[in-house]
C-alpha positions as a Markdown table, in Angstrom:
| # | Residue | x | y | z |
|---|---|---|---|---|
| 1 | Unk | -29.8 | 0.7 | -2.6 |
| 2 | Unk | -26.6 | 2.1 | -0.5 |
| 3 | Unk | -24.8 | 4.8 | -2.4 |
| 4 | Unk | -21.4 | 4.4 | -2.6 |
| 5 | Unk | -19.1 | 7.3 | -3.7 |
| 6 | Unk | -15.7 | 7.0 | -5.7 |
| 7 | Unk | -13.0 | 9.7 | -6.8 |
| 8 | Unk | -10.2 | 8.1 | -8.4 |
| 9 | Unk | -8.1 | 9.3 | -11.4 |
| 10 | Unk | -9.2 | 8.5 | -14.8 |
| 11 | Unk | -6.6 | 5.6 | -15.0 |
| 12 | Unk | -7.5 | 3.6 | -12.0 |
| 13 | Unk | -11.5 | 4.6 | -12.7 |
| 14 | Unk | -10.6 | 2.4 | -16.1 |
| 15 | Unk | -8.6 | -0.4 | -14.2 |
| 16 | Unk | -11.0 | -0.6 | -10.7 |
| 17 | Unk | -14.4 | 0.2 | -11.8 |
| 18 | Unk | -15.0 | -3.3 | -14.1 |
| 19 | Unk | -18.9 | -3.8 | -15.6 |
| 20 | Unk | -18.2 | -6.8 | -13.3 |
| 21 | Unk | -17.8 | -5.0 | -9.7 |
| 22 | Unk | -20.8 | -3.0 | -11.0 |
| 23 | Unk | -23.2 | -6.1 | -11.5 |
| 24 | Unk | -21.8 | -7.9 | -8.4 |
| 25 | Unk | -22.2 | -4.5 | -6.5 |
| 26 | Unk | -26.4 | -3.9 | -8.1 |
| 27 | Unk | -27.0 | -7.5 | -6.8 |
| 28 | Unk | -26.2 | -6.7 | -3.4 |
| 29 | Unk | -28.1 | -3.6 | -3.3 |
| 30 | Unk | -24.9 | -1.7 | -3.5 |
| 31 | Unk | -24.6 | 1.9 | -6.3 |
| 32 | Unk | -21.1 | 2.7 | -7.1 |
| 33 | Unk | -21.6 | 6.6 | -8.2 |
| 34 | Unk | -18.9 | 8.3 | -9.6 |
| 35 | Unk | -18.4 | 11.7 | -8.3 |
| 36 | Unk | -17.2 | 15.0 | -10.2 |
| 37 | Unk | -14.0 | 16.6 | -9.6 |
| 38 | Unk | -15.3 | 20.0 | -11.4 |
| 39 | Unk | -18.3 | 20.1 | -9.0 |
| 40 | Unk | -18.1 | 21.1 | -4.7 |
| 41 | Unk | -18.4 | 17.5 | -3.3 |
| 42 | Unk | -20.7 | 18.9 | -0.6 |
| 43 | Unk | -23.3 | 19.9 | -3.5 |
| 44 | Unk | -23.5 | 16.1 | -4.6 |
| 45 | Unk | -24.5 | 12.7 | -2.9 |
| 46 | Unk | -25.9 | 11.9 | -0.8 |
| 47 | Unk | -24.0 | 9.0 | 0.1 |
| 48 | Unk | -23.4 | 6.5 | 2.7 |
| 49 | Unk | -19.5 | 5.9 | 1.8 |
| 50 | Unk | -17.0 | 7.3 | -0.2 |
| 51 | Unk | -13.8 | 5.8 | -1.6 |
| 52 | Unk | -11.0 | 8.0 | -2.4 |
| 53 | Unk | -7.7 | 8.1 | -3.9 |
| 54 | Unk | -6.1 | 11.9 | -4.2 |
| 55 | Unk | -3.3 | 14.0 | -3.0 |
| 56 | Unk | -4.5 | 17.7 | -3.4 |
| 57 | Unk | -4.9 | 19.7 | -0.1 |
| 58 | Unk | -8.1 | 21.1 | -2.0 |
| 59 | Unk | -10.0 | 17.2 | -1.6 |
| 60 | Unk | -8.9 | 16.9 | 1.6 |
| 61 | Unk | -10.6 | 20.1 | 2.6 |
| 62 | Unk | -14.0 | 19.3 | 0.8 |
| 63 | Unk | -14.0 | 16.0 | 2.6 |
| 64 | Unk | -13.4 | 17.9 | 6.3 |
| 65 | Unk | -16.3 | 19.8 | 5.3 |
| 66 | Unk | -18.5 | 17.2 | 4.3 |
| 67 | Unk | -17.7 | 15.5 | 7.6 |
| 68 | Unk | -19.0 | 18.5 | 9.3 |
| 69 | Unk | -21.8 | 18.9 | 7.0 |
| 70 | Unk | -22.7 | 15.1 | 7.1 |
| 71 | Unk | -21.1 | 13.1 | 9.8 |
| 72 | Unk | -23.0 | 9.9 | 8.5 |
| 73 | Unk | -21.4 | 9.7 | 5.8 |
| 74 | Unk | -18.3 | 7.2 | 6.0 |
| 75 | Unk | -15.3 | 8.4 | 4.7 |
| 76 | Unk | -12.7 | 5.8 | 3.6 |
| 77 | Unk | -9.6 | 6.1 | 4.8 |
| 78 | Unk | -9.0 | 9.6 | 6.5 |
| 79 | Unk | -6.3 | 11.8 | 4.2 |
| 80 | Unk | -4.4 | 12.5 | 7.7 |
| 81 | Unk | -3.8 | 8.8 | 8.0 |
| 82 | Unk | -2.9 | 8.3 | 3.8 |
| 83 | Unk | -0.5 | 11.2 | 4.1 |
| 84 | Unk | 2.2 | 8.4 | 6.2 |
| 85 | Unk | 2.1 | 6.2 | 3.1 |
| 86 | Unk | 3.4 | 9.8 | 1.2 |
| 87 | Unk | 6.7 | 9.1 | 2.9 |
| 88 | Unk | 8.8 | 6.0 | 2.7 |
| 89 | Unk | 10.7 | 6.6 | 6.1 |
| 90 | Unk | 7.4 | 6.7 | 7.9 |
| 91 | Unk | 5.4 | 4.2 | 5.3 |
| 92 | Unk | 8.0 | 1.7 | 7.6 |
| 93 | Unk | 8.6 | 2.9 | 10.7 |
| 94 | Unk | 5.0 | 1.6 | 11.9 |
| 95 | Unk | 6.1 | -2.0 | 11.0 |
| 96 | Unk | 8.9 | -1.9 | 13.4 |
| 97 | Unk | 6.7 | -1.1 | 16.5 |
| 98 | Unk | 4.0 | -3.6 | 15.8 |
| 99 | Unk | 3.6 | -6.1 | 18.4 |
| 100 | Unk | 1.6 | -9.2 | 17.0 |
| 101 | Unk | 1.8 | -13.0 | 17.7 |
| 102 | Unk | 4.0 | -14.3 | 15.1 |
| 103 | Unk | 4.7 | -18.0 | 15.8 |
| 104 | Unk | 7.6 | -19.3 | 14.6 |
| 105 | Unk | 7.8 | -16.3 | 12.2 |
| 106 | Unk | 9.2 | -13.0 | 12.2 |
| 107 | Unk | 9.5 | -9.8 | 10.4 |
| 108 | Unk | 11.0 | -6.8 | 10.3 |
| 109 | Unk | 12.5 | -4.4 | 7.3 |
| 110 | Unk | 15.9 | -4.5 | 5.8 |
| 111 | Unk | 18.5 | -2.1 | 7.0 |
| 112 | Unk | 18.0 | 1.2 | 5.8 |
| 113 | Unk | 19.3 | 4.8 | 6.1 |
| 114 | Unk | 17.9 | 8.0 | 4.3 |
| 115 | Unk | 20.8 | 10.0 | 3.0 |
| 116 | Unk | 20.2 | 14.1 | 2.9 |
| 117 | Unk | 21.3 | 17.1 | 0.9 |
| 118 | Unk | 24.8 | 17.4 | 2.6 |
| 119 | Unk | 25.8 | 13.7 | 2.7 |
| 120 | Unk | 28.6 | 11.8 | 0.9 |
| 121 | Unk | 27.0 | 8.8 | -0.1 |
| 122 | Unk | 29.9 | 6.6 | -0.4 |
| 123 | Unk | 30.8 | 7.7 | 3.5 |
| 124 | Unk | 27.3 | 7.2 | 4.8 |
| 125 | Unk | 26.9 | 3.4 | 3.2 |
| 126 | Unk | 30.2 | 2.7 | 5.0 |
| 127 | Unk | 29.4 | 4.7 | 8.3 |
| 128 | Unk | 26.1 | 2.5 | 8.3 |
| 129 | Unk | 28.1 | -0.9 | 7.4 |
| 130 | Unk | 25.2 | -1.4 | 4.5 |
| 131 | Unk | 26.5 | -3.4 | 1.9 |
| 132 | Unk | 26.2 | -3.7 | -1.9 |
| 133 | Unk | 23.5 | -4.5 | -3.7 |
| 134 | Unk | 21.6 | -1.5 | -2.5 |
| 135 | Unk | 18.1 | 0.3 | -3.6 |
| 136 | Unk | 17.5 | 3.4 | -3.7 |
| 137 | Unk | 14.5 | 4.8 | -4.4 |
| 138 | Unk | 12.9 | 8.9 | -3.8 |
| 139 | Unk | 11.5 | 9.2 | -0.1 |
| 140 | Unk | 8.4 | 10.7 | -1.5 |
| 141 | Unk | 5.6 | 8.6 | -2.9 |
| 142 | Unk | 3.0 | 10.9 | -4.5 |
| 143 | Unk | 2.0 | 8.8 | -7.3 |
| 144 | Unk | 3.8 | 10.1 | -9.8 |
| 145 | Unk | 6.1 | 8.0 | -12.3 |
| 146 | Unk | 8.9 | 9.5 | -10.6 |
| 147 | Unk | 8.3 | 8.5 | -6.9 |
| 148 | Unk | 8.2 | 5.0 | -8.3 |
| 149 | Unk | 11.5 | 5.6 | -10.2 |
| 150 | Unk | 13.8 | 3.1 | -8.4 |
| 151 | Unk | 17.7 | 2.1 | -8.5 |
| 152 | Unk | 20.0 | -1.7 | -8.4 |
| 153 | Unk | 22.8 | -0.5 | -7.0 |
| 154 | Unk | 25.9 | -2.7 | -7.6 |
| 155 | Unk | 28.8 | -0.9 | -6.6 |
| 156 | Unk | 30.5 | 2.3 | -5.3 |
| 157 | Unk | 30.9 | 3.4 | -8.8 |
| 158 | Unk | 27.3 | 3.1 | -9.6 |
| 159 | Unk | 26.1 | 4.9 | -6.3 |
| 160 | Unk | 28.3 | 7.7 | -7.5 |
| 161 | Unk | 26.4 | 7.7 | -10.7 |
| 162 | Unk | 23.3 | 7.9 | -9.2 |
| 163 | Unk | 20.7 | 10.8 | -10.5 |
| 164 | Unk | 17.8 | 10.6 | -7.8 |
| 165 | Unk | 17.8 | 13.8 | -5.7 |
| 166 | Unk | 18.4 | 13.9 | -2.5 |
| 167 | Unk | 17.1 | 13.1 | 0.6 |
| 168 | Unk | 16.9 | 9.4 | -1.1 |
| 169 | Unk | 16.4 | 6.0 | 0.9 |
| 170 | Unk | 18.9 | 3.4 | 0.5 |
| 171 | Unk | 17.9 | 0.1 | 1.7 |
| 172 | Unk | 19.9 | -3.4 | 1.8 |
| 173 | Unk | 18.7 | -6.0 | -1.1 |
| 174 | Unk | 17.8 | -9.2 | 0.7 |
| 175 | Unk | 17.8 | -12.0 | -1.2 |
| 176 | Unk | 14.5 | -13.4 | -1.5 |
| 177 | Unk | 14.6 | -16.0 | -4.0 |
| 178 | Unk | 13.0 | -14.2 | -6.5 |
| 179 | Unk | 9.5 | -14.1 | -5.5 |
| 180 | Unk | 7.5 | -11.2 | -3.5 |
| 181 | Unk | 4.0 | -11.6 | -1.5 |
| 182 | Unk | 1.4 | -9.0 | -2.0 |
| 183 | Unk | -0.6 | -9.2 | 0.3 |
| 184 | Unk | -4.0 | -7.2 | -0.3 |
| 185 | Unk | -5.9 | -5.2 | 2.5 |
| 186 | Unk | -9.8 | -4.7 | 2.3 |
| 187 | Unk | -11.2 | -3.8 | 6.0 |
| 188 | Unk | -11.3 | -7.4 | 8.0 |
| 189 | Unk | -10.7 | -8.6 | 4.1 |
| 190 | Unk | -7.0 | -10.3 | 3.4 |
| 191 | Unk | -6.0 | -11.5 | 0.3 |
| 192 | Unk | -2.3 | -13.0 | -0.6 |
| 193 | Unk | -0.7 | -13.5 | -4.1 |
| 194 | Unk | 3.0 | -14.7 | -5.3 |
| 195 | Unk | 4.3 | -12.6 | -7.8 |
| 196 | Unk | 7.8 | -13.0 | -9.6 |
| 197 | Unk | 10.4 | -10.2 | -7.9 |
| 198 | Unk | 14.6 | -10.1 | -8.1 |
| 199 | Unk | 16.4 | -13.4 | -8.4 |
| 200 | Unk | 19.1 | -13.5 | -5.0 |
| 201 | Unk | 22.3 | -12.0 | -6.0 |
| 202 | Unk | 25.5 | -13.9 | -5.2 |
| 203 | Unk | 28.6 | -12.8 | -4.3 |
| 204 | Unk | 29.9 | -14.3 | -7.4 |
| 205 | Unk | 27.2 | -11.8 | -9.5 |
| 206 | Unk | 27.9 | -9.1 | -7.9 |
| 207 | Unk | 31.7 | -9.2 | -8.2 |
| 208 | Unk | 31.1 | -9.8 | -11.8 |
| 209 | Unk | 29.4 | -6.7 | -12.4 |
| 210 | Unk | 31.5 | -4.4 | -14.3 |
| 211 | Unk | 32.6 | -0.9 | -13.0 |
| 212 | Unk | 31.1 | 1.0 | -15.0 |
| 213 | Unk | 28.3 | -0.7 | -15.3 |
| 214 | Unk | 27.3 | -0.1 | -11.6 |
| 215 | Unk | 23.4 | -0.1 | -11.3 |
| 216 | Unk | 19.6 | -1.1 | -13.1 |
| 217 | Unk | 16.9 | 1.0 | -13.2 |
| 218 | Unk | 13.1 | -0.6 | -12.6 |
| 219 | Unk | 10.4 | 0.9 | -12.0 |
| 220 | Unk | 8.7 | -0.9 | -9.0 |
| 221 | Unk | 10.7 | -3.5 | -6.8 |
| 222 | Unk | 8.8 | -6.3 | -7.9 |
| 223 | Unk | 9.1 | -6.5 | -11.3 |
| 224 | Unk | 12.7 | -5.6 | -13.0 |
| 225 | Unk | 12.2 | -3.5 | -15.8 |
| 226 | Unk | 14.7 | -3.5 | -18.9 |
| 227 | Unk | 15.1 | 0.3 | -19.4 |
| 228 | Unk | 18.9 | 0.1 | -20.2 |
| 229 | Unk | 18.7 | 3.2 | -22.6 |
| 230 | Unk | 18.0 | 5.3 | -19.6 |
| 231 | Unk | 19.7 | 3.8 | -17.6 |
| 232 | Unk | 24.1 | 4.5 | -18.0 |
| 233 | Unk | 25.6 | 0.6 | -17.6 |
| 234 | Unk | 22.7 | -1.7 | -17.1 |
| 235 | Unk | 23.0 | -4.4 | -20.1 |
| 236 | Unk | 20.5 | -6.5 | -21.0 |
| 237 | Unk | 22.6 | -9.6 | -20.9 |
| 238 | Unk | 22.1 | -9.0 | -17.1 |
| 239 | Unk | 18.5 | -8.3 | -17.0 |
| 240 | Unk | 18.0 | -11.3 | -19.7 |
| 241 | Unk | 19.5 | -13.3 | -16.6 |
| 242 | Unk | 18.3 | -11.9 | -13.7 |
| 243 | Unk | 14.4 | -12.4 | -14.9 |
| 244 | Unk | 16.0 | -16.4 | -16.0 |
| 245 | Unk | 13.7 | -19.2 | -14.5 |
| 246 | Unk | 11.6 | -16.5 | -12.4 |
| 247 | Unk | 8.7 | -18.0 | -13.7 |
| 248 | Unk | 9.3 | -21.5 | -11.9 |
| 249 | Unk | 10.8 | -19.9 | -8.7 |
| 250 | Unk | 7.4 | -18.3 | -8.5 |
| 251 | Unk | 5.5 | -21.4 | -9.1 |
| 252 | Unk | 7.4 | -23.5 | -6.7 |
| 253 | Unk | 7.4 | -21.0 | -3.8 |
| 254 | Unk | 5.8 | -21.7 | -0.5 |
| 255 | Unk | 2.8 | -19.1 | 0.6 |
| 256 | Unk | 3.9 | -17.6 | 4.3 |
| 257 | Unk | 1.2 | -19.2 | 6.7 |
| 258 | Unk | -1.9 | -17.5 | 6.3 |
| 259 | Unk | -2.3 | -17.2 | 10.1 |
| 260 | Unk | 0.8 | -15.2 | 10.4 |
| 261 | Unk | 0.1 | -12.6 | 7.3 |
| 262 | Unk | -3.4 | -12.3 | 8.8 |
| 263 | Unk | -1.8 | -11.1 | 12.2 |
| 264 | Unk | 0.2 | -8.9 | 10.2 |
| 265 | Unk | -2.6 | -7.1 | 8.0 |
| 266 | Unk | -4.2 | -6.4 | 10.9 |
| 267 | Unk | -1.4 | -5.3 | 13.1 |
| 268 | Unk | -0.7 | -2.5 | 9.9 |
| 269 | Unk | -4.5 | -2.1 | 9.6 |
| 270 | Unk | -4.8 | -0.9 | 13.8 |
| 271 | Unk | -1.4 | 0.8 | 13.5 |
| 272 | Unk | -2.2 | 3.2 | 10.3 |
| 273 | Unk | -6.0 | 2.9 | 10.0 |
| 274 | Unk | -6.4 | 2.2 | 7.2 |
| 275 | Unk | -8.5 | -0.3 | 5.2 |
| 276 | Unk | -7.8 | -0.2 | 1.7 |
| 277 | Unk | -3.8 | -1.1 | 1.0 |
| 278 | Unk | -1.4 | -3.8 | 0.3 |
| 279 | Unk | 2.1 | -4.3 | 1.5 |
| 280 | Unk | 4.7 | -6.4 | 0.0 |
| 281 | Unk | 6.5 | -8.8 | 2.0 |
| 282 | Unk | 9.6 | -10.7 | 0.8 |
| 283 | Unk | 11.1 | -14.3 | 3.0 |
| 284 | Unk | 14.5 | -14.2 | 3.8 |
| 285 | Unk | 16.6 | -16.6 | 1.6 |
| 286 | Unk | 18.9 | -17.4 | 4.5 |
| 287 | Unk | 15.9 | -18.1 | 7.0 |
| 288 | Unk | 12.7 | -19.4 | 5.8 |
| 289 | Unk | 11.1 | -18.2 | 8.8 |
| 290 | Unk | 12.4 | -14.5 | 9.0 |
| 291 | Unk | 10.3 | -12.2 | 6.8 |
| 292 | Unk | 10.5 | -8.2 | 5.5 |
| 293 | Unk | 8.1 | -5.8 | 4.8 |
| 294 | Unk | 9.8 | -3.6 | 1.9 |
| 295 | Unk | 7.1 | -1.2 | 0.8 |
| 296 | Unk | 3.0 | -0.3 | 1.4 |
| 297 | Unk | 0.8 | 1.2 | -0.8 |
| 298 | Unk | -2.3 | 3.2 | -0.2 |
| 299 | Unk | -5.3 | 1.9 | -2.6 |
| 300 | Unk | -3.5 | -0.3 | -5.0 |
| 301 | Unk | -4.2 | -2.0 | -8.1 |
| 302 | Unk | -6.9 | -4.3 | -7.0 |
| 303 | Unk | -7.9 | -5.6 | -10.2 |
| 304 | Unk | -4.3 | -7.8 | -9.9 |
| 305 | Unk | -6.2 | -9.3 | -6.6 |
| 306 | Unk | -8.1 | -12.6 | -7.0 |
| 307 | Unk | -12.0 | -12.4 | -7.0 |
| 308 | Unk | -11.2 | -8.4 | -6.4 |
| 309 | Unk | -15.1 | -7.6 | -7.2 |
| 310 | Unk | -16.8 | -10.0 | -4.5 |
| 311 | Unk | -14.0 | -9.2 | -2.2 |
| 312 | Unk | -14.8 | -5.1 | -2.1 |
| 313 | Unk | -18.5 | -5.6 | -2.6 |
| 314 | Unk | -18.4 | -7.8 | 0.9 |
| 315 | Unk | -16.8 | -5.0 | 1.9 |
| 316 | Unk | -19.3 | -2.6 | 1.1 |
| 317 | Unk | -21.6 | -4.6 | 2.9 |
| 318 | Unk | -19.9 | -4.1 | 5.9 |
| 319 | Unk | -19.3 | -0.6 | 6.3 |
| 320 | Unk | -23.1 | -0.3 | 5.2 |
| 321 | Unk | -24.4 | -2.7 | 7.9 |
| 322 | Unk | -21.7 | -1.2 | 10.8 |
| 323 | Unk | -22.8 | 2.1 | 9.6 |
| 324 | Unk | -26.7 | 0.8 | 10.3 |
| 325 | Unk | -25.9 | -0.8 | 13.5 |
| 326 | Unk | -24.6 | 2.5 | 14.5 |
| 327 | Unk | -27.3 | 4.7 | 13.7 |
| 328 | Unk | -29.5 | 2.7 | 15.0 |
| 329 | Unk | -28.0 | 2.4 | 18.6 |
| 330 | Unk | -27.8 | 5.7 | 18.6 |
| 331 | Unk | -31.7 | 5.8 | 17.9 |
| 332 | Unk | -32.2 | 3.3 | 20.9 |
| 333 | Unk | -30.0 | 5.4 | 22.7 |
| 334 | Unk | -31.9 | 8.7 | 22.2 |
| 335 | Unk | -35.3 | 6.3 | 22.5 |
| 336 | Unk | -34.1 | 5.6 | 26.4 |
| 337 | Unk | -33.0 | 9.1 | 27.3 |
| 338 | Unk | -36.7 | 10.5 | 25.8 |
| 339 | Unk | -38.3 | 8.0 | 27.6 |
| 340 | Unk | -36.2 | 8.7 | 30.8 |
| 341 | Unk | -37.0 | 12.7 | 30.3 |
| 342 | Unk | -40.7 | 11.9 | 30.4 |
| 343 | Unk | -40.9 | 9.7 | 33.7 |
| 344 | Unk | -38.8 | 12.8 | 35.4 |
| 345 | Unk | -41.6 | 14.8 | 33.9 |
| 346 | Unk | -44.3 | 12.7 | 35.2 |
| 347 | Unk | -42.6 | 11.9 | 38.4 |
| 348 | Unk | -42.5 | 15.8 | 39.1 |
């Protein structure tokens, strides 16, 4: 049996670690061993792989030292290469600089500016030529409810309203016909879902909007949240018509060709190595062939993933067997130089 190693928090232990992904795991000859946060990670195991989800500088040192202490052991991903996806500016920048065939496809991210302490906001959207609807959402992302606390933004009297501290990013809305791609990241794995998002916004719409109404608050950009009471101007007459017929827009909505979101997962993949994430990629109502990345998250909620369970235990599999292959070339390796050192010794 391989030992594989997880620290998660207690919520996605609950959501992730499923009786099922256990049985499918035992059949394979993989052990999915919880580890404890109260105990010195070096002082349990062993194992052959570990799985992590945390932010604390405190984990990130343990695992250093059980690199040191254990080199074997395979360590997915590396915290230096999570900490990008802590940050929204540089969570995108890597798209930009990808070079990948793309066909008749191509991608990008919407326009987007972060705005700092000393900024006017109102003079930066206009410096920028960014136009209304706008998001705006926290640049950090550190898992809390509040990194994930995001704005609509309909008009210069709601962006005055706004209540996220600064530095904030404020990013175009593109309309998208209300559907979003997730597109799930497991190693050489690639999976890719339709999920309802925000309905396009006409100009019509958004001149309807009232003044003082001004922006929505949701929680995650795919899925429009009715929080009005929080929320000074939102009304539900809006939200009631913004999630309208989302349902059939999602059902009707073409998938982006596999080939081109498979060069694309691994393009991210090389660029941020990483192996476990998922990115969410919207298609461009005005070009059915031009396609943003808007957001990428670092160990997401995989259970939402189709056949989730035989997907990561396939991957187990193959960070157990690459892990093999490489200890044992590096046997065959030390095999040759032994054998080399004792025909020197016999030739002398």
């Amino acid at each position: 049996m391989y030992r594989i190693g997880y620290s998660l928090s207690p919520k996605e232990v609950h959501s992730f670690i499923q009786n099922s992904l256990l049985d499918h795991a035992k059949q394979r000859g993989i052990n999915l061993i919880e580890i404890d946060p109260t105990k010195p990670l070096t002082q349990q195991g062993p194992f052959d792989c570990i799985i992590h989800k945390h932010y604390d500088s405190d984990w990130n040192n343990q695992l250093y030292q059980l690199s040191l202490d254990h080199p074997n052991v395979v360590v997915i991903d590396p915290p230096q290469a999570i900490e990008h996806l802590h940050n929204r500016v540089s969570m995108l920048d890597v798209v930009t600089s990808l070079k990948i065939p793309q066909g008749n496809q191509t991608f990008g991210v919407p326009k987007q500016r972060v705005l700092d302490e000393s900024e006017n906001l109102m003079d930066s959207i206009e410096e920028l030529g960014l136009k209304f609807p706008l998001i705006a959402k926290p640049i950090s992302v550190d898992g809390s409810a509040k990194s994930h606390e995001m704005f609509l933004v309909f008009n210069e009297n709601g962006l005055k309203k706004l209540k996220l501290k600064k530095p904030i990013m404020m990013q175009e809305f593109v309309n998208h016909g209300g559907v979003i791609f997730k597109v799930y990241v497991v190693g050489d794995h690639v999976k890719c879902v339709k999920r309802s998002s925000l309905p396009d916004i006409c100009e019509e719409t958004l001149n309807s909007v009232a003044e003082h109404e001004g922006f929505l608050l949701f929680s995650k950009i795919s899925n429009l949240i009715a929080k009005n009471d929080e929320a000074e101007g939102g009304s539900s007459d809006e939200v009631e018509g913004y999630c309208c017929g989302v349902e059939k827009l999602v059902e009707k909505a073409e998938m982006p060709p596999l080939e081109f979101v498979m060069e694309l997962a691994k393009g991210l993949r090389e660029a941020m190595g990483l192996k476990l994430f998922n990115f969410d990629l919207i298609r461009d109502s005005r070009d059915g062939n031009r396609y943003f990345v808007i957001d990428i998250n670092y160990f997401p909620g995989y259970v939402n993933m189709p056949e989730y369970e035989s997907v990561f235990v396939d991957f187990f599999c193959d960070v157990v067997q690459e892990k093999r292959k490489k200890n044992s070339d590096g046997e065959v390796e030390l095999d040759v130089k032994k054998n080399h050192h004792e025909e020197e010794e016999l030739c002398e």
